[in-house]
Short mmCIF file of C-alpha atoms and ligand atoms in Angstrom, two decimals:
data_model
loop_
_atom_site.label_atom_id
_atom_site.label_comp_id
_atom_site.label_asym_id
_atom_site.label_seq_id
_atom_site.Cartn_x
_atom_site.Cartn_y
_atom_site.Cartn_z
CA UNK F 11 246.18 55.97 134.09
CA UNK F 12 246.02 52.86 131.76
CA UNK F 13 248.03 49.76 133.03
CA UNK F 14 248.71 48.59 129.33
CA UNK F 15 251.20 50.31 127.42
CA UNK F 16 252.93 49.47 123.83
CA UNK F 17 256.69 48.41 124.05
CA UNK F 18 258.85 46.88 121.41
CA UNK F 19 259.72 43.77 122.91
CA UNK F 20 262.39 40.95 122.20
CA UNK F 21 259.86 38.41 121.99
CA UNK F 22 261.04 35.19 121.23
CA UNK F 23 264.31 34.14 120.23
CA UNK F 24 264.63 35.39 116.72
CA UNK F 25 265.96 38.78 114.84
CA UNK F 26 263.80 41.57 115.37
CA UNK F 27 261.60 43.10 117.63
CA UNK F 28 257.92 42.97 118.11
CA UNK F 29 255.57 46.00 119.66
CA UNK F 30 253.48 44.39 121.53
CA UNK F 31 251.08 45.40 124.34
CA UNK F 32 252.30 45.35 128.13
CA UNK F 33 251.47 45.51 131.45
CA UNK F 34 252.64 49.29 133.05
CA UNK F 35 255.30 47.94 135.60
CA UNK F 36 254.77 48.16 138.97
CA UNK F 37 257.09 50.42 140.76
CA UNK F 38 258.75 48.93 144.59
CA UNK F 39 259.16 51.68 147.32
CA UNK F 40 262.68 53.03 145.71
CA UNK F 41 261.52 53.36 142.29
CA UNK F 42 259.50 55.98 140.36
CA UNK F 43 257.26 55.68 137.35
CA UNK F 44 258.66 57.61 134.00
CA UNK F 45 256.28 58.34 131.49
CA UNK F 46 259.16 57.59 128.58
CA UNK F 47 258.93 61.01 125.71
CA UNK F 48 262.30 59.69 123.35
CA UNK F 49 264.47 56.62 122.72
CA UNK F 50 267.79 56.40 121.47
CA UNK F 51 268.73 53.37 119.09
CA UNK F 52 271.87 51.84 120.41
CA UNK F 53 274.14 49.48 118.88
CA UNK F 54 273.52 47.34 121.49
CA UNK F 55 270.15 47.68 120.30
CA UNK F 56 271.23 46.47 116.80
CA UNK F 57 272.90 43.20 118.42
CA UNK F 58 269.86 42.16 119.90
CA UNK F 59 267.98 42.76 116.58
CA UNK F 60 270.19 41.02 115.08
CA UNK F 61 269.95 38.13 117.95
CA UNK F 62 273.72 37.84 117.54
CA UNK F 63 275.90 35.12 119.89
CA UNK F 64 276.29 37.78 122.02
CA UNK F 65 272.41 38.66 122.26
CA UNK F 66 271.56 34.87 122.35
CA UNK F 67 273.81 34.66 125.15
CA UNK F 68 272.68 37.98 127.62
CA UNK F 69 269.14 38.67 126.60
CA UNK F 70 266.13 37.05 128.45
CA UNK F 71 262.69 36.93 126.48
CA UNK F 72 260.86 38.52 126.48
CA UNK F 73 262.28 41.62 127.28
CA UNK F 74 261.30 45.24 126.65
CA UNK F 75 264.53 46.58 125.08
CA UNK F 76 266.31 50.06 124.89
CA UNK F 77 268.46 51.64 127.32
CA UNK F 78 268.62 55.58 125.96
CA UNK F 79 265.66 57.40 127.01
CA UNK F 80 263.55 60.78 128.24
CA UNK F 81 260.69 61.45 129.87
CA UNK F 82 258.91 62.27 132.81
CA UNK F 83 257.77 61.40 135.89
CA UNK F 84 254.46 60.23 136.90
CA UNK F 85 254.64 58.28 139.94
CA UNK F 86 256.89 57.53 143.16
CA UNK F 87 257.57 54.97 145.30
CA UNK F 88 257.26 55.90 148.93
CA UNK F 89 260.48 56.02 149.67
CA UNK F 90 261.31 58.36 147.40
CA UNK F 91 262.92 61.96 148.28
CA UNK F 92 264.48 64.59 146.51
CA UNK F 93 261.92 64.14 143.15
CA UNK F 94 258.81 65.15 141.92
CA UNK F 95 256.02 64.17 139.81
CA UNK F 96 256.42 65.99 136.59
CA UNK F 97 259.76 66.08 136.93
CA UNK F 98 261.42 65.95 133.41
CA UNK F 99 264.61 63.34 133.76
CA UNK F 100 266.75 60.70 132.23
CA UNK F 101 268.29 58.44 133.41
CA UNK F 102 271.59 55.67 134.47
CA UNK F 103 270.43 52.33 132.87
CA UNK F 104 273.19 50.61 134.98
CA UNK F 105 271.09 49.31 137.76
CA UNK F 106 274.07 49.09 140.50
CA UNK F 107 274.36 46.96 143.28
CA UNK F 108 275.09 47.83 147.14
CA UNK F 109 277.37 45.37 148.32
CA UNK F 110 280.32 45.26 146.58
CA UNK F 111 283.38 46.93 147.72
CA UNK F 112 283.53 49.37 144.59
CA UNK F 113 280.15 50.51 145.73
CA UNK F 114 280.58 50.52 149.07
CA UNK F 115 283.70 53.33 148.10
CA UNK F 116 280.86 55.48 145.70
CA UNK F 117 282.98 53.67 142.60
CA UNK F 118 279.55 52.71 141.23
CA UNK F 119 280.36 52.22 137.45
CA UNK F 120 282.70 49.49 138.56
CA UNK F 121 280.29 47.75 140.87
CA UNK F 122 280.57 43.80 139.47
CA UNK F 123 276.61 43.36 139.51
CA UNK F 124 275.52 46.00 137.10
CA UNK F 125 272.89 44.95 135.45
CA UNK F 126 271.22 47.36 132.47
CA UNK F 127 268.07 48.17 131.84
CA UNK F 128 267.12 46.94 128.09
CA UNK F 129 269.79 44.05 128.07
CA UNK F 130 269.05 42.24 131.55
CA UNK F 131 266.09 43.81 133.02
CA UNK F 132 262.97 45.32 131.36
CA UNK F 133 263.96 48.84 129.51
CA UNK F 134 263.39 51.63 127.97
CA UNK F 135 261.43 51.23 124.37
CA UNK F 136 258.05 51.46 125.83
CA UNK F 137 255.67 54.16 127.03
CA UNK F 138 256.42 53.58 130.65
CA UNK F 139 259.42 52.50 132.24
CA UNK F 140 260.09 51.49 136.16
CA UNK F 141 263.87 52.69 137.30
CA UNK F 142 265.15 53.45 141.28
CA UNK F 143 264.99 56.69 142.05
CA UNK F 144 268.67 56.41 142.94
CA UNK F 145 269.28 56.38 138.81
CA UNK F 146 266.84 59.09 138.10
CA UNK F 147 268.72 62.21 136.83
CA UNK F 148 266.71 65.31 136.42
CA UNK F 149 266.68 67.23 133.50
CA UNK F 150 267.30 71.20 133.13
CA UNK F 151 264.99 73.14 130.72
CA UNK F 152 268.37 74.04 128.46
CA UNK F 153 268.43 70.31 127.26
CA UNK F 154 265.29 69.08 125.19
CA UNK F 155 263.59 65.37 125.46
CA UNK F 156 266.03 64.92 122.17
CA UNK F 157 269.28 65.50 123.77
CA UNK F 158 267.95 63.76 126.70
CA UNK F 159 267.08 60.51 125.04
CA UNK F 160 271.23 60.44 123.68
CA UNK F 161 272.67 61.47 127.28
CA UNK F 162 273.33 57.40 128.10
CA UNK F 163 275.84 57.56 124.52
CA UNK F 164 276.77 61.11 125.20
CA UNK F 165 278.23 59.89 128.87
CA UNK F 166 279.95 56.82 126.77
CA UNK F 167 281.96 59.72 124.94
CA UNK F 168 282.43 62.08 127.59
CA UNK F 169 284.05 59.41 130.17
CA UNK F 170 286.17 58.04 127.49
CA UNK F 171 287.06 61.87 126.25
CA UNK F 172 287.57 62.92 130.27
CA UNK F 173 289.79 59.95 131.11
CA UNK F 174 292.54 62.23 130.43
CA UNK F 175 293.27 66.25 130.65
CA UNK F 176 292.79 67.50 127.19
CA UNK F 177 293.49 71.05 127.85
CA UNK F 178 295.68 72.15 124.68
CA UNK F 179 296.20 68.23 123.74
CA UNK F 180 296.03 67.08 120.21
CA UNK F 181 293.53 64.08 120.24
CA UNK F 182 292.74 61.40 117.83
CA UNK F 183 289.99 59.61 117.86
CA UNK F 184 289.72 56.09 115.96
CA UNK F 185 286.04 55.47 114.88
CA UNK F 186 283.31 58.38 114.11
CA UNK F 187 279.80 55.96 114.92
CA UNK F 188 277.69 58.81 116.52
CA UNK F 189 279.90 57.93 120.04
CA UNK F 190 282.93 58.66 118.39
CA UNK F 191 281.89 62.08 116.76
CA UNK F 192 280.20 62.87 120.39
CA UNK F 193 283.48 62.24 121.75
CA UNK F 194 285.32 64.56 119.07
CA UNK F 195 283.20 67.38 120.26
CA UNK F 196 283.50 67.35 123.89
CA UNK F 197 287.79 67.05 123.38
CA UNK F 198 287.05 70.19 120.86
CA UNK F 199 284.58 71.71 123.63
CA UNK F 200 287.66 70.20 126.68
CA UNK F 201 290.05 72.43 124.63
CA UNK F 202 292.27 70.13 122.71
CA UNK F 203 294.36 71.84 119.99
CA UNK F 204 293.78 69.58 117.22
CA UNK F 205 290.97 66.73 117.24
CA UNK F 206 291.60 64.41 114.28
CA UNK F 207 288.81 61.41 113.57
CA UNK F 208 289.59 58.42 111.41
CA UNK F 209 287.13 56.14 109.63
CA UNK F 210 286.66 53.91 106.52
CA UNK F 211 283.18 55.56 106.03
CA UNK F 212 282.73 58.40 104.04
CA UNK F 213 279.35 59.11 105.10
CA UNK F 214 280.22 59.22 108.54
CA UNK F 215 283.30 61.34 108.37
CA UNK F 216 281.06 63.88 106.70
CA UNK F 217 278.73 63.64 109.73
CA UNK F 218 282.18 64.16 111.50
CA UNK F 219 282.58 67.33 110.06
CA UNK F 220 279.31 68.78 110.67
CA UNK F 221 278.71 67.64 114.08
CA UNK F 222 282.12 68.87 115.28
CA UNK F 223 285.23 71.55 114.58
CA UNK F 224 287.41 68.27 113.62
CA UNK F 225 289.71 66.92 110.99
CA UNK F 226 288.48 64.02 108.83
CA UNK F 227 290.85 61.13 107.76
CA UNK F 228 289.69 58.53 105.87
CA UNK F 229 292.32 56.21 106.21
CA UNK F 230 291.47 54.44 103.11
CA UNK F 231 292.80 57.36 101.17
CA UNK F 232 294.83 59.28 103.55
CA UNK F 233 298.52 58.45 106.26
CA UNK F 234 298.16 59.62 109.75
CA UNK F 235 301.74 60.87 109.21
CA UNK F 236 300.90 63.57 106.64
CA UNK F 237 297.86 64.67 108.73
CA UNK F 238 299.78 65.04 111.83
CA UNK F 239 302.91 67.31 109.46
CA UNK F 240 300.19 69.16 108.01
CA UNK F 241 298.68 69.87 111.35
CA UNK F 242 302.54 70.96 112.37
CA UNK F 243 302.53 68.84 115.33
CA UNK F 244 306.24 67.86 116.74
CA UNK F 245 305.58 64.37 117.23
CA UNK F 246 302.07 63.16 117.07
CA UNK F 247 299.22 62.88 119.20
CA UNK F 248 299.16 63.08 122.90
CA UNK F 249 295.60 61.68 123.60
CA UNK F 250 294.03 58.52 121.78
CA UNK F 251 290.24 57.81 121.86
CA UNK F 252 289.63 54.38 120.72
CA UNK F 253 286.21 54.45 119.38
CA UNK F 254 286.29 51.53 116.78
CA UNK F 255 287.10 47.92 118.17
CA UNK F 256 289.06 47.76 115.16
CA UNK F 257 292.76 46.30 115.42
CA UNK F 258 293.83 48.30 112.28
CA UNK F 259 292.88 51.28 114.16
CA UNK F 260 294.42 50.75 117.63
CA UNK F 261 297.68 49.66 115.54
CA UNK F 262 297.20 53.33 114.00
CA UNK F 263 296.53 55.06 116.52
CA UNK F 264 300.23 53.52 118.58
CA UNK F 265 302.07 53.99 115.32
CA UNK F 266 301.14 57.70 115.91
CA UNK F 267 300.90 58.53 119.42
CA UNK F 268 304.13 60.67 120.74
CA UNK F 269 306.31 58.68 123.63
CA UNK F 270 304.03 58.58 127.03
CA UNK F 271 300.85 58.77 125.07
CA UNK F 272 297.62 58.15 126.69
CA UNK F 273 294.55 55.81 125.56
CA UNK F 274 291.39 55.54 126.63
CA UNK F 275 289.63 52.50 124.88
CA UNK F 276 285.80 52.18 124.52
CA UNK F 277 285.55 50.13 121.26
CA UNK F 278 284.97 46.80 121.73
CA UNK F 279 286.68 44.31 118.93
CA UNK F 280 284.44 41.96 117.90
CA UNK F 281 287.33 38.68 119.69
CA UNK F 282 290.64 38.39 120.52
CA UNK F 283 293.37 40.62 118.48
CA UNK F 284 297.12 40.50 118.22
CA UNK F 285 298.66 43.52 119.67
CA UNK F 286 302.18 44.76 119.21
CA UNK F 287 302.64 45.11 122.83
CA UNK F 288 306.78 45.57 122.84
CA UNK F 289 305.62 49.12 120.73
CA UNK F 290 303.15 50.19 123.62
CA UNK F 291 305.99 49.58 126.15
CA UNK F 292 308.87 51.01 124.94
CA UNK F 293 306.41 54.23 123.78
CA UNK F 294 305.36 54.34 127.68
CA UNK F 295 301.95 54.33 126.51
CA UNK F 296 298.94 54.16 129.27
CA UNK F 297 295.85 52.21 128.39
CA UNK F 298 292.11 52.79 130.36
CA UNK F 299 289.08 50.74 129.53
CA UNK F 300 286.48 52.08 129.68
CA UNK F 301 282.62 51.09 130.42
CA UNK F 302 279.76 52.99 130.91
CA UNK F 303 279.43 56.11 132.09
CA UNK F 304 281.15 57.21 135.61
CA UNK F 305 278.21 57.56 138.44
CA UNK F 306 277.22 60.33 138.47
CA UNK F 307 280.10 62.76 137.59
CA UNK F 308 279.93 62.03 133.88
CA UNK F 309 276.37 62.95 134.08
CA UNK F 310 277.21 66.45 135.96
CA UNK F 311 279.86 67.11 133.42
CA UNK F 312 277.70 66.46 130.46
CA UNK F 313 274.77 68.27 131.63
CA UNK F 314 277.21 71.15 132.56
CA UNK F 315 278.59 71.02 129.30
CA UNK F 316 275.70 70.87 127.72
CA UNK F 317 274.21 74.03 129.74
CA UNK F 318 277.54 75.16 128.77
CA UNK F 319 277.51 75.39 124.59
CA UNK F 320 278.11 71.96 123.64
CA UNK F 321 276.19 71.10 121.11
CA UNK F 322 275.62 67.85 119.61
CA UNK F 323 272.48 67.91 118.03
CA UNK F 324 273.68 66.90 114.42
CA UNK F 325 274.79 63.56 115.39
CA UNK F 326 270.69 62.86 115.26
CA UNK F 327 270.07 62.64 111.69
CA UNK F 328 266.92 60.15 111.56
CA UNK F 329 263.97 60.78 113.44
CA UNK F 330 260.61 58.42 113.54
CA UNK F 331 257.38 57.59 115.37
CA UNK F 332 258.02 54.82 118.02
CA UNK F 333 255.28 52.65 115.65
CA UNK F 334 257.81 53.12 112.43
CA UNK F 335 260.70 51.32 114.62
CA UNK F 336 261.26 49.23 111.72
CA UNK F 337 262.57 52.26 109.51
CA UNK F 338 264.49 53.34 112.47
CA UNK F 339 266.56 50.16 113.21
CA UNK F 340 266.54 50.10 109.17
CA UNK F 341 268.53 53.57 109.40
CA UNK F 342 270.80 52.25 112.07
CA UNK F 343 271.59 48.91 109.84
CA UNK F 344 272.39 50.90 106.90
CA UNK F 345 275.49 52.19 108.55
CA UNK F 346 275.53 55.88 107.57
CA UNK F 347 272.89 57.12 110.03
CA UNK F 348 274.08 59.02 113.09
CA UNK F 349 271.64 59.11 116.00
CA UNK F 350 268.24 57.59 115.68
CA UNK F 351 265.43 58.95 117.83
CA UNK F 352 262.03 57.39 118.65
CA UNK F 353 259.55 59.51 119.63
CA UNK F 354 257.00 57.68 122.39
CA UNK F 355 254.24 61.06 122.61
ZN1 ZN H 22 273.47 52.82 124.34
#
């Protein structure tokens, strides 16, 4: 094996990204090797293109960057059990502490030191990539290096989507980027009644449409109130899945949410927003935040899922060679890709 690989590295502080030739890292006792097949482009991805404050403030340089990945392995640690080389996997990017009381109770997704892989510590948009064992999660023949390089955004939608029982629900969901139409499927696949997804985009409603068995509002052009009479619901909807960061939408989404209404909020608005609390309180609605994806049952439930006929293979609409990143993250800028997938072979 070489010990220089290409990565696309945040090299100095400035927008864009630079592929560059790196050492292979070396792996500690607890960590394998992966031999990285596909990337994901994130949005988080996109900020650190774009070297926003946020970026400026969180991102070391240089850093290999990227978080969403597949591959395989090609080298253990000695402490490793349970995994071999060859093994096709993905993989938790949330590198988790083991001292805090949430991990200490198995709560890992809340553990207070996360750190991820592609934002704090070296990641994913290379040819190699170290990770612990302990985050390694192996992948079944029935789900393709593809699907496996979108799992880390697929678990984003399928906490939020799972934070409440959806069984015969009706569900809107406020914001159809790629995580947003992920999440409208797994409610369909959960067995909502009705899944309803609002946008401003038209591009990415239609992607909506295609991806999943959803309605489409474009709330430009179209009230919440007539969807949910021409849907012949009593009241409105039961679940909200806030997929947007947009104020407009969250206001939306209370305005139409029937009395006890649940919300499970992954959108992140972009500072501080006035919110007509007095409406969520006397409508009894419950608000969860959400971050990340829950360790490791969301990635058992997707993979189940997944084994299980959900399909979200149309949210990846741009595909390119790891060296044409620039077209890639061009895609992703535009604002009507869905998915973008590197490929690292
Ligand atoms: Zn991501």
């Amino acid at each position: 094996m070489t010990n220089e690989m290409r990565a696309l590295v945040k090299a100095a502080p400035e927008v864009g990204l630079r592929m560059q030739t790196r050492p292979v890292p070396e792996i500690g006792p607890d960590d394998v090797l992966i031999r990285v097949k596909k990337t994901g482009i994130c949005g988080t991805d996109i900020h650190i293109w774009q070297w926003d404050d946020w970026a400026a403030r969180t991102v070391p340089v240089p850093l290999v960057t990227g978080h969403e990945f597949a591959g395989e392995i090609v080298d253990m640690g000695r402490n490793v059990e349970g995994l071999s080389l060859g093994q096709r996997c993905s993989g938790e990017g949330h590198l988790i502490g083991k001292t805090s009381r949430q991990s200490r109770a198995g709560k890992f997704h809340l553990d207070p030191e996360t750190r991820g892989i592609g934002v704090n510590e070296q990641g994913a948009f290379a040819e190699y990539l170290r990770l612990p064992a302990f985050n390694v999660v192996p992948l079944p023949d029935a789900i393709d290096d593809e699907i496996g390089a979108i799992l880390d955004p697929l678990g984003n939608a399928v906490h939020t989507a799972l934070s409440f029982d959806l069984l015969g629900e009706d569900v809107l969901v406020t914001g159809a980027g790629p995580i947003g139409i992920m999440a409208a499927a797994v409610a369909r696949h959960a067995g909502a009644r009705h899944v309803v997804i609002t946008d401003v985009n038209p591009a990415r409603l239609a992607l909506a449409g295609e991806v999943a068995d959803v309605r489409p509002v474009d709330v430009t052009g179209e009230d919440l109130k007539d969807v949910i009479r021409e849907l012949g619901m009593k009241q409105g909807f039961d679940v909200g899945l806030e997929m947007s960061g947009n104020q407009m939408a969250l206001d939306q989404m209370v305005e139409s949410l029937v009395m006890g209404g649940r919300i499970a909020l992954l959108g992140i608005p972009p500072g501080k927003s006035p919110v007509d609390w007095s409406r969520i309180v006397f409508k009894a609605i419950t608000i969860k935040g959400v971050y990340g994806r829950e360790i490791f049952e969301t990635w058992y439930k997707m993979i189940a899922m997944l084994e299980n006929g959900l399909d979200v293979r149309r949210v990846i609409t741009h595909r390119f060679k790891a060296d044409d990143y620039v077209a890639g993250f061009k895609a992703m800028l535009s604002g009507r890709s869905g998915k973008v997938v590197l490929d690292w072979n």
